[in-house]
Protein backbone atom coordinates (compact mmCIF):
# COMPACT_ATOMS: atom_id res chain seq x y z
CA UNK A 1 0.00 0.00 0.00
CA UNK A 2 1.34 3.39 -0.94
CA UNK A 3 1.60 5.89 1.90
CA UNK A 4 -0.49 8.96 1.47
CA UNK A 5 1.09 12.25 2.63
CA UNK A 6 -1.30 14.34 4.72
CA UNK A 7 -0.85 17.46 2.62
CA UNK A 8 -0.44 17.70 -1.13
CA UNK A 9 -1.38 19.76 -4.12
CA UNK A 10 -3.00 16.87 -5.91
CA UNK A 11 -5.70 14.34 -5.05
CA UNK A 12 -3.69 11.58 -6.74
CA UNK A 13 -0.56 10.94 -4.68
CA UNK A 14 2.59 10.15 -6.61
CA UNK A 15 4.47 6.96 -5.82
CA UNK A 16 7.77 7.93 -4.25
CA UNK A 17 9.56 5.61 -6.70
CA UNK A 18 8.33 7.58 -9.75
CA UNK A 19 9.04 7.39 -12.58
CA UNK A 20 8.46 3.63 -12.54
CA UNK A 21 9.60 2.99 -16.14
CA UNK A 22 12.17 5.03 -18.06
CA UNK A 23 14.27 4.64 -21.16
CA UNK A 24 16.89 2.78 -19.08
CA UNK A 25 14.37 -0.01 -18.39
CA UNK A 26 13.76 -0.77 -22.07
CA UNK A 27 16.01 -3.62 -23.24
CA UNK A 28 15.99 -2.50 -26.87
CA UNK A 29 17.14 0.73 -28.48
CA UNK A 30 14.45 3.44 -28.46
CA UNK A 31 13.83 7.14 -27.81
CA UNK A 32 11.18 7.28 -25.06
CA UNK A 33 8.59 5.25 -23.16
CA UNK A 34 5.26 6.70 -22.02
CA UNK A 35 1.45 6.36 -21.93
CA UNK A 36 1.06 2.75 -20.78
CA UNK A 37 -2.19 0.87 -20.07
CA UNK A 38 -2.46 -1.81 -17.39
CA UNK A 39 -4.54 -4.96 -16.85
CA UNK A 40 -4.37 -7.03 -13.67
CA UNK A 41 -4.92 -10.71 -14.24
CA UNK A 42 -4.45 -13.11 -11.36
CA UNK A 43 -1.55 -11.80 -9.34
CA UNK A 44 0.22 -10.15 -12.31
CA UNK A 45 0.05 -6.67 -13.75
CA UNK A 46 0.45 -6.48 -17.54
CA UNK A 47 1.52 -3.05 -18.72
CA UNK A 48 1.28 -2.31 -22.43
CA UNK A 49 3.63 0.58 -23.07
CA UNK A 50 3.97 3.06 -25.87
CA UNK A 51 7.62 3.08 -26.88
CA UNK A 52 8.82 5.59 -29.44
CA UNK A 53 11.75 4.39 -31.52
CA UNK A 54 14.71 6.58 -32.39
CA UNK A 55 13.39 6.76 -35.95
CA UNK A 56 10.34 8.60 -34.54
CA UNK A 57 7.36 6.26 -34.60
CA UNK A 58 5.81 4.29 -31.76
CA UNK A 59 5.35 0.56 -31.07
CA UNK A 60 3.98 -1.29 -28.02
CA UNK A 61 6.10 -3.14 -25.47
CA UNK A 62 5.00 -5.27 -22.52
CA UNK A 63 6.10 -4.89 -18.92
CA UNK A 64 5.13 -7.29 -16.13
CA UNK A 65 4.94 -6.80 -12.39
CA UNK A 66 3.87 -8.59 -9.24
CA UNK A 67 3.07 -5.43 -7.25
CA UNK A 68 1.99 -2.90 -9.88
CA UNK A 69 4.93 -0.68 -8.99
CA UNK A 70 8.07 -2.50 -10.13
CA UNK A 71 7.97 -3.65 -13.74
CA UNK A 72 10.23 -5.71 -15.97
CA UNK A 73 10.05 -4.93 -19.67
CA UNK A 74 10.10 -7.78 -22.19
CA UNK A 75 13.02 -7.98 -24.62
CA UNK A 76 11.15 -7.11 -27.81
CA UNK A 77 8.08 -5.04 -28.74
CA UNK A 78 4.87 -7.10 -28.64
CA UNK A 79 3.04 -5.09 -31.30
CA UNK A 80 4.49 -3.02 -34.14
CA UNK A 81 2.82 -1.02 -36.93
CA UNK A 82 1.30 -3.29 -39.62
CA UNK A 83 3.42 -3.40 -42.76
CA UNK A 84 0.97 -5.43 -44.83
CA UNK A 85 -2.78 -5.98 -44.86
CA UNK A 86 -5.61 -3.47 -44.43
CA UNK A 87 -4.07 -1.65 -41.42
CA UNK A 88 -0.69 -0.99 -43.06
CA UNK A 89 -1.48 2.27 -44.87
CA UNK A 90 -2.97 3.75 -41.67
CA UNK A 91 -0.08 2.81 -39.35
CA UNK A 92 2.85 4.12 -41.40
CA UNK A 93 3.64 6.70 -38.68
CA UNK A 94 3.12 4.33 -35.78
CA UNK A 95 0.70 2.98 -33.21
CA UNK A 96 0.05 5.10 -30.11
CA UNK A 97 -1.70 5.39 -26.74
CA UNK A 98 -3.13 1.88 -26.15
CA UNK A 99 -6.07 1.46 -23.74
CA UNK A 100 -6.94 -2.02 -22.44
CA UNK A 101 -10.49 -3.03 -21.50
CA UNK A 102 -11.49 -6.45 -20.21
CA UNK A 103 -14.89 -7.30 -21.65
CA UNK A 104 -16.60 -10.70 -21.57
CA UNK A 105 -13.29 -12.36 -20.63
CA UNK A 106 -11.37 -10.87 -23.58
CA UNK A 107 -8.76 -8.11 -23.37
CA UNK A 108 -9.44 -5.50 -26.03
CA UNK A 109 -7.00 -2.73 -26.90
CA UNK A 110 -8.14 0.45 -28.59
CA UNK A 111 -5.20 2.40 -29.95
CA UNK A 112 -4.36 5.23 -32.31
CA UNK A 113 -3.28 4.26 -35.82
CA UNK A 114 -1.21 7.14 -37.16
CA UNK A 115 -0.42 7.91 -40.80
CA UNK A 116 -0.15 10.84 -43.20
CA UNK A 117 -3.95 10.72 -43.35
CA UNK A 118 -4.17 11.54 -39.64
CA UNK A 119 -5.15 9.54 -36.56
CA UNK A 120 -7.71 6.72 -36.65
CA UNK A 121 -8.96 4.54 -33.83
CA UNK A 122 -8.09 0.87 -34.20
CA UNK A 123 -9.21 -2.15 -32.20
CA UNK A 124 -7.22 -5.30 -31.41
CA UNK A 125 -7.60 -8.13 -28.89
CA UNK A 126 -5.29 -10.32 -26.87
CA UNK A 127 -5.55 -13.27 -24.53
CA UNK A 128 -1.99 -13.39 -23.25
CA UNK A 129 -0.75 -9.77 -23.68
CA UNK A 130 2.04 -11.04 -25.97
CA UNK A 131 0.00 -11.66 -29.13
CA UNK A 132 -2.45 -9.17 -30.62
CA UNK A 133 -5.07 -9.79 -33.26
CA UNK A 134 -6.23 -6.71 -35.11
CA UNK A 135 -10.04 -6.57 -35.41
CA UNK A 136 -10.89 -3.37 -37.29
CA UNK A 137 -10.17 0.29 -37.89
CA UNK A 138 -13.19 1.74 -36.14
CA UNK A 139 -13.05 5.43 -37.09
CA UNK A 140 -12.13 7.67 -39.96
CA UNK A 141 -9.16 10.07 -39.59
CA UNK A 142 -9.42 12.94 -37.12
CA UNK A 143 -10.37 10.74 -34.19
CA UNK A 144 -8.36 9.31 -31.25
CA UNK A 145 -8.56 8.51 -27.51
CA UNK A 146 -10.92 5.61 -28.25
CA UNK A 147 -11.80 3.52 -25.17
CA UNK A 148 -14.18 0.60 -24.87
CA UNK A 149 -16.54 0.32 -21.88
CA UNK A 150 -15.99 -2.92 -19.89
CA UNK A 151 -19.53 -4.19 -20.51
CA UNK A 152 -22.35 -3.85 -23.01
CA UNK A 153 -24.96 -1.22 -22.20
CA UNK A 154 -28.52 -1.99 -23.29
CA UNK A 155 -27.18 -4.85 -25.43
CA UNK A 156 -24.58 -2.82 -27.32
CA UNK A 157 -20.86 -2.26 -27.11
CA UNK A 158 -20.03 1.33 -26.20
CA UNK A 159 -16.93 3.44 -26.65
CA UNK A 160 -15.68 6.92 -25.85
CA UNK A 161 -13.68 8.82 -28.44
CA UNK A 162 -12.42 12.26 -29.38
CA UNK A 163 -13.16 13.49 -32.89
CA UNK A 164 -11.81 16.92 -33.75
CA UNK A 165 -14.59 19.06 -35.14
CA UNK A 166 -14.02 22.74 -35.95
CA UNK A 167 -10.63 22.36 -34.19
CA UNK A 168 -12.40 21.62 -30.89
CA UNK A 169 -11.59 18.30 -29.24
CA UNK A 170 -14.64 17.06 -27.35
CA UNK A 171 -15.52 13.64 -25.97
CA UNK A 172 -18.22 11.58 -27.70
CA UNK A 173 -19.97 8.25 -27.14
CA UNK A 174 -20.64 5.70 -29.92
CA UNK A 175 -22.33 2.30 -30.05
CA UNK A 176 -21.82 -0.97 -31.89
CA UNK A 177 -23.51 -4.36 -32.11
CA UNK A 178 -20.38 -6.18 -33.33
CA UNK A 179 -17.34 -4.03 -32.32
CA UNK A 180 -16.66 -3.29 -36.02
CA UNK A 181 -19.51 -1.02 -37.16
CA UNK A 182 -20.02 2.02 -34.94
CA UNK A 183 -22.66 4.73 -34.89
CA UNK A 184 -25.41 6.53 -32.99
CA UNK A 185 -22.67 8.97 -31.91
CA UNK A 186 -23.58 11.47 -29.20
CA UNK A 187 -21.67 14.42 -27.82
CA UNK A 188 -20.67 13.75 -24.21
CA UNK A 189 -18.69 16.77 -23.01
CA UNK A 190 -16.68 19.69 -24.31
CA UNK A 191 -13.72 21.76 -23.15
CA UNK A 192 -14.69 24.43 -20.59
CA UNK A 193 -13.59 28.00 -21.35
CA UNK A 194 -11.54 29.48 -18.53
CA UNK A 195 -10.83 26.18 -16.76
CA UNK A 196 -7.90 23.73 -16.74
CA UNK A 197 -9.55 21.72 -19.55
CA UNK A 198 -10.37 24.68 -21.79
CA UNK A 199 -8.47 23.69 -24.94
CA UNK A 200 -9.03 20.00 -25.54
CA UNK A 201 -10.26 16.93 -23.66
CA UNK A 202 -10.13 13.19 -24.26
CA UNK A 203 -10.91 9.92 -22.50
CA UNK A 204 -7.90 8.40 -20.73
CA UNK A 205 -8.81 5.23 -18.84
CA UNK A 206 -11.44 2.53 -19.43
CA UNK A 207 -14.59 3.62 -17.53
CA UNK A 208 -14.92 2.06 -14.07
CA UNK A 209 -18.41 1.03 -12.91
CA UNK A 210 -19.64 2.42 -9.58
CA UNK A 211 -23.11 2.60 -8.08
CA UNK A 212 -23.05 6.35 -8.81
CA UNK A 213 -22.21 5.97 -12.51
CA UNK A 214 -19.20 5.23 -14.73
CA UNK A 215 -16.09 6.91 -13.37
CA UNK A 216 -14.05 8.18 -16.30
CA UNK A 217 -10.54 9.47 -15.80
CA UNK A 218 -9.89 11.89 -18.65
CA UNK A 219 -7.26 14.37 -19.76
CA UNK A 220 -7.78 18.06 -20.15
CA UNK A 221 -5.51 20.50 -21.93
CA UNK A 222 -5.07 24.17 -21.24
CA UNK A 223 -3.22 26.20 -23.87
CA UNK A 224 -0.77 28.78 -22.56
CA UNK A 225 1.72 31.17 -24.14
CA UNK A 226 4.36 28.51 -23.39
CA UNK A 227 2.35 25.67 -24.95
CA UNK A 228 -0.18 23.11 -23.70
CA UNK A 229 -0.48 21.70 -20.16
CA UNK A 230 -2.00 18.19 -19.93
CA UNK A 231 -3.76 17.37 -16.65
CA UNK A 232 -5.82 14.48 -15.29
CA UNK A 233 -9.45 14.91 -14.23
CA UNK A 234 -12.55 12.83 -13.48
CA UNK A 235 -16.18 12.70 -14.53
CA UNK A 236 -19.12 10.42 -13.67
CA UNK A 237 -21.36 9.24 -16.51
CA UNK A 238 -24.86 7.83 -16.32
CA UNK A 239 -24.83 4.01 -16.14
CA UNK A 240 -27.59 3.48 -18.71
CA UNK A 241 -27.16 6.63 -20.82
CA UNK A 242 -23.39 7.14 -20.80
CA UNK A 243 -23.62 10.29 -22.93
CA UNK A 244 -25.07 12.04 -19.86
CA UNK A 245 -22.69 13.63 -17.37
CA UNK A 246 -23.70 13.19 -13.73
CA UNK A 247 -20.84 15.19 -12.22
CA UNK A 248 -17.52 16.59 -13.43
CA UNK A 249 -14.60 17.83 -11.34
CA UNK A 250 -14.00 21.57 -11.52
CA UNK A 251 -10.38 20.89 -10.69
CA UNK A 252 -7.89 18.32 -11.99
CA UNK A 253 -6.85 15.44 -9.74
CA UNK A 254 -3.23 15.56 -10.91
CA UNK A 255 -1.23 18.32 -12.61
CA UNK A 256 2.36 18.21 -13.86
CA UNK A 257 4.56 19.58 -11.04
CA UNK A 258 7.55 17.25 -10.68
CA UNK A 259 10.60 17.63 -12.89
CA UNK A 260 9.81 14.30 -14.59
CA UNK A 261 6.40 15.70 -15.56
CA UNK A 262 7.71 19.13 -16.51
CA UNK A 263 10.79 18.23 -18.51
CA UNK A 264 10.95 15.81 -21.41
CA UNK A 265 10.20 15.48 -25.11
CA UNK A 266 6.86 17.21 -24.48
CA UNK A 267 6.99 19.08 -21.16
CA UNK A 268 4.06 19.68 -18.79
CA UNK A 269 2.25 16.45 -19.60
CA UNK A 270 0.51 14.03 -17.24
CA UNK A 271 -1.40 11.67 -19.55
CA UNK A 272 -3.17 8.67 -18.01
CA UNK A 273 -3.90 5.55 -20.07
CA UNK A 274 -4.68 2.94 -17.42
CA UNK A 275 -5.83 2.29 -13.85
CA UNK A 276 -6.29 -0.64 -11.50
CA UNK A 277 -8.72 -0.64 -8.56
CA UNK A 278 -7.30 -2.90 -5.86
CA UNK A 279 -9.32 -5.01 -3.39
CA UNK A 280 -7.93 -2.74 -0.68
CA UNK A 281 -9.93 0.16 -2.16
CA UNK A 282 -6.87 1.90 -3.58
CA UNK A 283 -6.80 3.00 -7.22
CA UNK A 284 -3.50 3.02 -9.06
CA UNK A 285 -3.53 5.45 -11.97
CA UNK A 286 -0.78 4.94 -14.55
CA UNK A 287 0.28 7.93 -16.58
CA UNK A 288 2.91 9.03 -19.03
CA UNK A 289 4.93 12.04 -17.89
CA UNK A 290 6.36 14.59 -20.33
CA UNK A 291 6.10 11.95 -23.09
CA UNK A 292 9.34 10.59 -21.61
CA UNK A 293 8.57 8.14 -18.77
CA UNK A 294 5.82 6.22 -17.00
CA UNK A 295 4.52 7.01 -13.50
CA UNK A 296 1.87 5.85 -11.05
CA UNK A 297 -0.21 7.78 -8.53
CA UNK A 298 -2.81 6.49 -6.09
CA UNK A 299 -5.72 7.44 -3.91
CA UNK A 300 -8.72 5.87 -2.24
CA UNK A 301 -11.13 4.93 -5.02
CA UNK A 302 -14.30 5.79 -3.08
CA UNK A 303 -12.81 9.16 -2.23
CA UNK A 304 -12.12 9.83 -5.90
CA UNK A 305 -15.75 9.00 -6.70
CA UNK A 306 -17.01 11.20 -3.85
CA UNK A 307 -14.84 14.10 -4.98
CA UNK A 308 -16.17 13.72 -8.51
CA UNK A 309 -19.77 13.56 -7.31
CA UNK A 310 -19.20 16.78 -5.41
CA UNK A 311 -17.89 18.30 -8.65
CA UNK A 312 -14.77 19.50 -6.91
CA UNK A 313 -11.36 18.07 -6.21
CA UNK A 314 -10.35 20.65 -3.59
C1 LIG B 1 -1.60 13.80 -27.19
C2 LIG B 1 -1.20 12.37 -27.49
C3 LIG B 1 -0.41 11.79 -26.35
C4 LIG B 1 0.66 12.71 -25.85
C5 LIG B 1 0.12 14.10 -25.64
C6 LIG B 1 1.20 15.09 -25.23
O1 LIG B 1 -2.21 14.38 -28.28
O2 LIG B 1 -0.39 12.33 -28.66
O3 LIG B 1 0.20 10.61 -26.79
O4 LIG B 1 1.14 12.23 -24.61
O5 LIG B 1 -0.48 14.55 -26.84
O6 LIG B 1 2.19 15.17 -26.22
Coordinates of C-alpha atoms and ligand atoms in Angstrom, one line a residue:
X1 CA 0.0 0.0 0.0
X2 CA 1.3 3.4 -0.9
X3 CA 1.6 5.9 1.9
X4 CA -0.5 9.0 1.5
X5 CA 1.1 12.2 2.6
X6 CA -1.3 14.3 4.7
X7 CA -0.8 17.5 2.6
X8 CA -0.4 17.7 -1.1
X9 CA -1.4 19.8 -4.1
X10 CA -3.0 16.9 -5.9
X11 CA -5.7 14.3 -5.1
X12 CA -3.7 11.6 -6.7
X13 CA -0.6 10.9 -4.7
X14 CA 2.6 10.2 -6.6
X15 CA 4.5 7.0 -5.8
X16 CA 7.8 7.9 -4.3
X17 CA 9.6 5.6 -6.7
X18 CA 8.3 7.6 -9.7
X19 CA 9.0 7.4 -12.6
X20 CA 8.5 3.6 -12.5
X21 CA 9.6 3.0 -16.1
X22 CA 12.2 5.0 -18.1
X23 CA 14.3 4.6 -21.2
X24 CA 16.9 2.8 -19.1
X25 CA 14.4 0.0 -18.4
X26 CA 13.8 -0.8 -22.1
X27 CA 16.0 -3.6 -23.2
X28 CA 16.0 -2.5 -26.9
X29 CA 17.1 0.7 -28.5
X30 CA 14.5 3.4 -28.5
X31 CA 13.8 7.1 -27.8
X32 CA 11.2 7.3 -25.1
X33 CA 8.6 5.2 -23.2
X34 CA 5.3 6.7 -22.0
X35 CA 1.5 6.4 -21.9
X36 CA 1.1 2.7 -20.8
X37 CA -2.2 0.9 -20.1
X38 CA -2.5 -1.8 -17.4
X39 CA -4.5 -5.0 -16.9
X40 CA -4.4 -7.0 -13.7
X41 CA -4.9 -10.7 -14.2
X42 CA -4.4 -13.1 -11.4
X43 CA -1.6 -11.8 -9.3
X44 CA 0.2 -10.2 -12.3
X45 CA 0.1 -6.7 -13.7
X46 CA 0.4 -6.5 -17.5
X47 CA 1.5 -3.1 -18.7
X48 CA 1.3 -2.3 -22.4
X49 CA 3.6 0.6 -23.1
X50 CA 4.0 3.1 -25.9
X51 CA 7.6 3.1 -26.9
X52 CA 8.8 5.6 -29.4
X53 CA 11.8 4.4 -31.5
X54 CA 14.7 6.6 -32.4
X55 CA 13.4 6.8 -36.0
X56 CA 10.3 8.6 -34.5
X57 CA 7.4 6.3 -34.6
X58 CA 5.8 4.3 -31.8
X59 CA 5.4 0.6 -31.1
X60 CA 4.0 -1.3 -28.0
X61 CA 6.1 -3.1 -25.5
X62 CA 5.0 -5.3 -22.5
X63 CA 6.1 -4.9 -18.9
X64 CA 5.1 -7.3 -16.1
X65 CA 4.9 -6.8 -12.4
X66 CA 3.9 -8.6 -9.2
X67 CA 3.1 -5.4 -7.2
X68 CA 2.0 -2.9 -9.9
X69 CA 4.9 -0.7 -9.0
X70 CA 8.1 -2.5 -10.1
X71 CA 8.0 -3.7 -13.7
X72 CA 10.2 -5.7 -16.0
X73 CA 10.0 -4.9 -19.7
X74 CA 10.1 -7.8 -22.2
X75 CA 13.0 -8.0 -24.6
X76 CA 11.2 -7.1 -27.8
X77 CA 8.1 -5.0 -28.7
X78 CA 4.9 -7.1 -28.6
X79 CA 3.0 -5.1 -31.3
X80 CA 4.5 -3.0 -34.1
X81 CA 2.8 -1.0 -36.9
X82 CA 1.3 -3.3 -39.6
X83 CA 3.4 -3.4 -42.8
X84 CA 1.0 -5.4 -44.8
X85 CA -2.8 -6.0 -44.9
X86 CA -5.6 -3.5 -44.4
X87 CA -4.1 -1.7 -41.4
X88 CA -0.7 -1.0 -43.1
X89 CA -1.5 2.3 -44.9
X90 CA -3.0 3.7 -41.7
X91 CA -0.1 2.8 -39.4
X92 CA 2.8 4.1 -41.4
X93 CA 3.6 6.7 -38.7
X94 CA 3.1 4.3 -35.8
X95 CA 0.7 3.0 -33.2
X96 CA 0.1 5.1 -30.1
X97 CA -1.7 5.4 -26.7
X98 CA -3.1 1.9 -26.2
X99 CA -6.1 1.5 -23.7
X100 CA -6.9 -2.0 -22.4
X101 CA -10.5 -3.0 -21.5
X102 CA -11.5 -6.4 -20.2
X103 CA -14.9 -7.3 -21.7
X104 CA -16.6 -10.7 -21.6
X105 CA -13.3 -12.4 -20.6
X106 CA -11.4 -10.9 -23.6
X107 CA -8.8 -8.1 -23.4
X108 CA -9.4 -5.5 -26.0
X109 CA -7.0 -2.7 -26.9
X110 CA -8.1 0.5 -28.6
X111 CA -5.2 2.4 -29.9
X112 CA -4.4 5.2 -32.3
X113 CA -3.3 4.3 -35.8
X114 CA -1.2 7.1 -37.2
X115 CA -0.4 7.9 -40.8
X116 CA -0.1 10.8 -43.2
X117 CA -4.0 10.7 -43.3
X118 CA -4.2 11.5 -39.6
X119 CA -5.1 9.5 -36.6
X120 CA -7.7 6.7 -36.6
X121 CA -9.0 4.5 -33.8
X122 CA -8.1 0.9 -34.2
X123 CA -9.2 -2.2 -32.2
X124 CA -7.2 -5.3 -31.4
X125 CA -7.6 -8.1 -28.9
X126 CA -5.3 -10.3 -26.9
X127 CA -5.5 -13.3 -24.5
X128 CA -2.0 -13.4 -23.2
X129 CA -0.8 -9.8 -23.7
X130 CA 2.0 -11.0 -26.0
X131 CA 0.0 -11.7 -29.1
X132 CA -2.4 -9.2 -30.6
X133 CA -5.1 -9.8 -33.3
X134 CA -6.2 -6.7 -35.1
X135 CA -10.0 -6.6 -35.4
X136 CA -10.9 -3.4 -37.3
X137 CA -10.2 0.3 -37.9
X138 CA -13.2 1.7 -36.1
X139 CA -13.0 5.4 -37.1
X140 CA -12.1 7.7 -40.0
X141 CA -9.2 10.1 -39.6
X142 CA -9.4 12.9 -37.1
X143 CA -10.4 10.7 -34.2
X144 CA -8.4 9.3 -31.3
X145 CA -8.6 8.5 -27.5
X146 CA -10.9 5.6 -28.2
X147 CA -11.8 3.5 -25.2
X148 CA -14.2 0.6 -24.9
X149 CA -16.5 0.3 -21.9
X150 CA -16.0 -2.9 -19.9
X151 CA -19.5 -4.2 -20.5
X152 CA -22.3 -3.8 -23.0
X153 CA -25.0 -1.2 -22.2
X154 CA -28.5 -2.0 -23.3
X155 CA -27.2 -4.9 -25.4
X156 CA -24.6 -2.8 -27.3
X157 CA -20.9 -2.3 -27.1
X158 CA -20.0 1.3 -26.2
X159 CA -16.9 3.4 -26.6
X160 CA -15.7 6.9 -25.9
X161 CA -13.7 8.8 -28.4
X162 CA -12.4 12.3 -29.4
X163 CA -13.2 13.5 -32.9
X164 CA -11.8 16.9 -33.8
X165 CA -14.6 19.1 -35.1
X166 CA -14.0 22.7 -36.0
X167 CA -10.6 22.4 -34.2
X168 CA -12.4 21.6 -30.9
X169 CA -11.6 18.3 -29.2
X170 CA -14.6 17.1 -27.4
X171 CA -15.5 13.6 -26.0
X172 CA -18.2 11.6 -27.7
X173 CA -20.0 8.2 -27.1
X174 CA -20.6 5.7 -29.9
X175 CA -22.3 2.3 -30.0
X176 CA -21.8 -1.0 -31.9
X177 CA -23.5 -4.4 -32.1
X178 CA -20.4 -6.2 -33.3
X179 CA -17.3 -4.0 -32.3
X180 CA -16.7 -3.3 -36.0
X181 CA -19.5 -1.0 -37.2
X182 CA -20.0 2.0 -34.9
X183 CA -22.7 4.7 -34.9
X184 CA -25.4 6.5 -33.0
X185 CA -22.7 9.0 -31.9
X186 CA -23.6 11.5 -29.2
X187 CA -21.7 14.4 -27.8
X188 CA -20.7 13.8 -24.2
X189 CA -18.7 16.8 -23.0
X190 CA -16.7 19.7 -24.3
X191 CA -13.7 21.8 -23.2
X192 CA -14.7 24.4 -20.6
X193 CA -13.6 28.0 -21.3
X194 CA -11.5 29.5 -18.5
X195 CA -10.8 26.2 -16.8
X196 CA -7.9 23.7 -16.7
X197 CA -9.6 21.7 -19.5
X198 CA -10.4 24.7 -21.8
X199 CA -8.5 23.7 -24.9
X200 CA -9.0 20.0 -25.5
X201 CA -10.3 16.9 -23.7
X202 CA -10.1 13.2 -24.3
X203 CA -10.9 9.9 -22.5
X204 CA -7.9 8.4 -20.7
X205 CA -8.8 5.2 -18.8
X206 CA -11.4 2.5 -19.4
X207 CA -14.6 3.6 -17.5
X208 CA -14.9 2.1 -14.1
X209 CA -18.4 1.0 -12.9
X210 CA -19.6 2.4 -9.6
X211 CA -23.1 2.6 -8.1
X212 CA -23.0 6.3 -8.8
X213 CA -22.2 6.0 -12.5
X214 CA -19.2 5.2 -14.7
X215 CA -16.1 6.9 -13.4
X216 CA -14.1 8.2 -16.3
X217 CA -10.5 9.5 -15.8
X218 CA -9.9 11.9 -18.6
X219 CA -7.3 14.4 -19.8
X220 CA -7.8 18.1 -20.2
X221 CA -5.5 20.5 -21.9
X222 CA -5.1 24.2 -21.2
X223 CA -3.2 26.2 -23.9
X224 CA -0.8 28.8 -22.6
X225 CA 1.7 31.2 -24.1
X226 CA 4.4 28.5 -23.4
X227 CA 2.3 25.7 -25.0
X228 CA -0.2 23.1 -23.7
X229 CA -0.5 21.7 -20.2
X230 CA -2.0 18.2 -19.9
X231 CA -3.8 17.4 -16.7
X232 CA -5.8 14.5 -15.3
X233 CA -9.4 14.9 -14.2
X234 CA -12.6 12.8 -13.5
X235 CA -16.2 12.7 -14.5
X236 CA -19.1 10.4 -13.7
X237 CA -21.4 9.2 -16.5
X238 CA -24.9 7.8 -16.3
X239 CA -24.8 4.0 -16.1
X240 CA -27.6 3.5 -18.7
X241 CA -27.2 6.6 -20.8
X242 CA -23.4 7.1 -20.8
X243 CA -23.6 10.3 -22.9
X244 CA -25.1 12.0 -19.9
X245 CA -22.7 13.6 -17.4
X246 CA -23.7 13.2 -13.7
X247 CA -20.8 15.2 -12.2
X248 CA -17.5 16.6 -13.4
X249 CA -14.6 17.8 -11.3
X250 CA -14.0 21.6 -11.5
X251 CA -10.4 20.9 -10.7
X252 CA -7.9 18.3 -12.0
X253 CA -6.8 15.4 -9.7
X254 CA -3.2 15.6 -10.9
X255 CA -1.2 18.3 -12.6
X256 CA 2.4 18.2 -13.9
X257 CA 4.6 19.6 -11.0
X258 CA 7.5 17.3 -10.7
X259 CA 10.6 17.6 -12.9
X260 CA 9.8 14.3 -14.6
X261 CA 6.4 15.7 -15.6
X262 CA 7.7 19.1 -16.5
X263 CA 10.8 18.2 -18.5
X264 CA 10.9 15.8 -21.4
X265 CA 10.2 15.5 -25.1
X266 CA 6.9 17.2 -24.5
X267 CA 7.0 19.1 -21.2
X268 CA 4.1 19.7 -18.8
X269 CA 2.2 16.5 -19.6
X270 CA 0.5 14.0 -17.2
X271 CA -1.4 11.7 -19.5
X272 CA -3.2 8.7 -18.0
X273 CA -3.9 5.6 -20.1
X274 CA -4.7 2.9 -17.4
X275 CA -5.8 2.3 -13.9
X276 CA -6.3 -0.6 -11.5
X277 CA -8.7 -0.6 -8.6
X278 CA -7.3 -2.9 -5.9
X279 CA -9.3 -5.0 -3.4
X280 CA -7.9 -2.7 -0.7
X281 CA -9.9 0.2 -2.2
X282 CA -6.9 1.9 -3.6
X283 CA -6.8 3.0 -7.2
X284 CA -3.5 3.0 -9.1
X285 CA -3.5 5.5 -12.0
X286 CA -0.8 4.9 -14.6
X287 CA 0.3 7.9 -16.6
X288 CA 2.9 9.0 -19.0
X289 CA 4.9 12.0 -17.9
X290 CA 6.4 14.6 -20.3
X291 CA 6.1 11.9 -23.1
X292 CA 9.3 10.6 -21.6
X293 CA 8.6 8.1 -18.8
X294 CA 5.8 6.2 -17.0
X295 CA 4.5 7.0 -13.5
X296 CA 1.9 5.8 -11.1
X297 CA -0.2 7.8 -8.5
X298 CA -2.8 6.5 -6.1
X299 CA -5.7 7.4 -3.9
X300 CA -8.7 5.9 -2.2
X301 CA -11.1 4.9 -5.0
X302 CA -14.3 5.8 -3.1
X303 CA -12.8 9.2 -2.2
X304 CA -12.1 9.8 -5.9
X305 CA -15.7 9.0 -6.7
X306 CA -17.0 11.2 -3.8
X307 CA -14.8 14.1 -5.0
X308 CA -16.2 13.7 -8.5
X309 CA -19.8 13.6 -7.3
X310 CA -19.2 16.8 -5.4
X311 CA -17.9 18.3 -8.6
X312 CA -14.8 19.5 -6.9
X313 CA -11.4 18.1 -6.2
X314 CA -10.4 20.7 -3.6
Ligands
LIG1 C1 -1.6 13.8 -27.2 C2 -1.2 12.4 -27.5 C3 -0.4 11.8 -26.3 C4 0.7 12.7 -25.8 C5 0.1 14.1 -25.6 C6 1.2 15.1 -25.2 O1 -2.2 14.4 -28.3 O2 -0.4 12.3 -28.7 O3 0.2 10.6 -26.8 O4 1.1 12.2 -24.6 O5 -0.5 14.5 -26.8 O6 2.2 15.2 -26.2

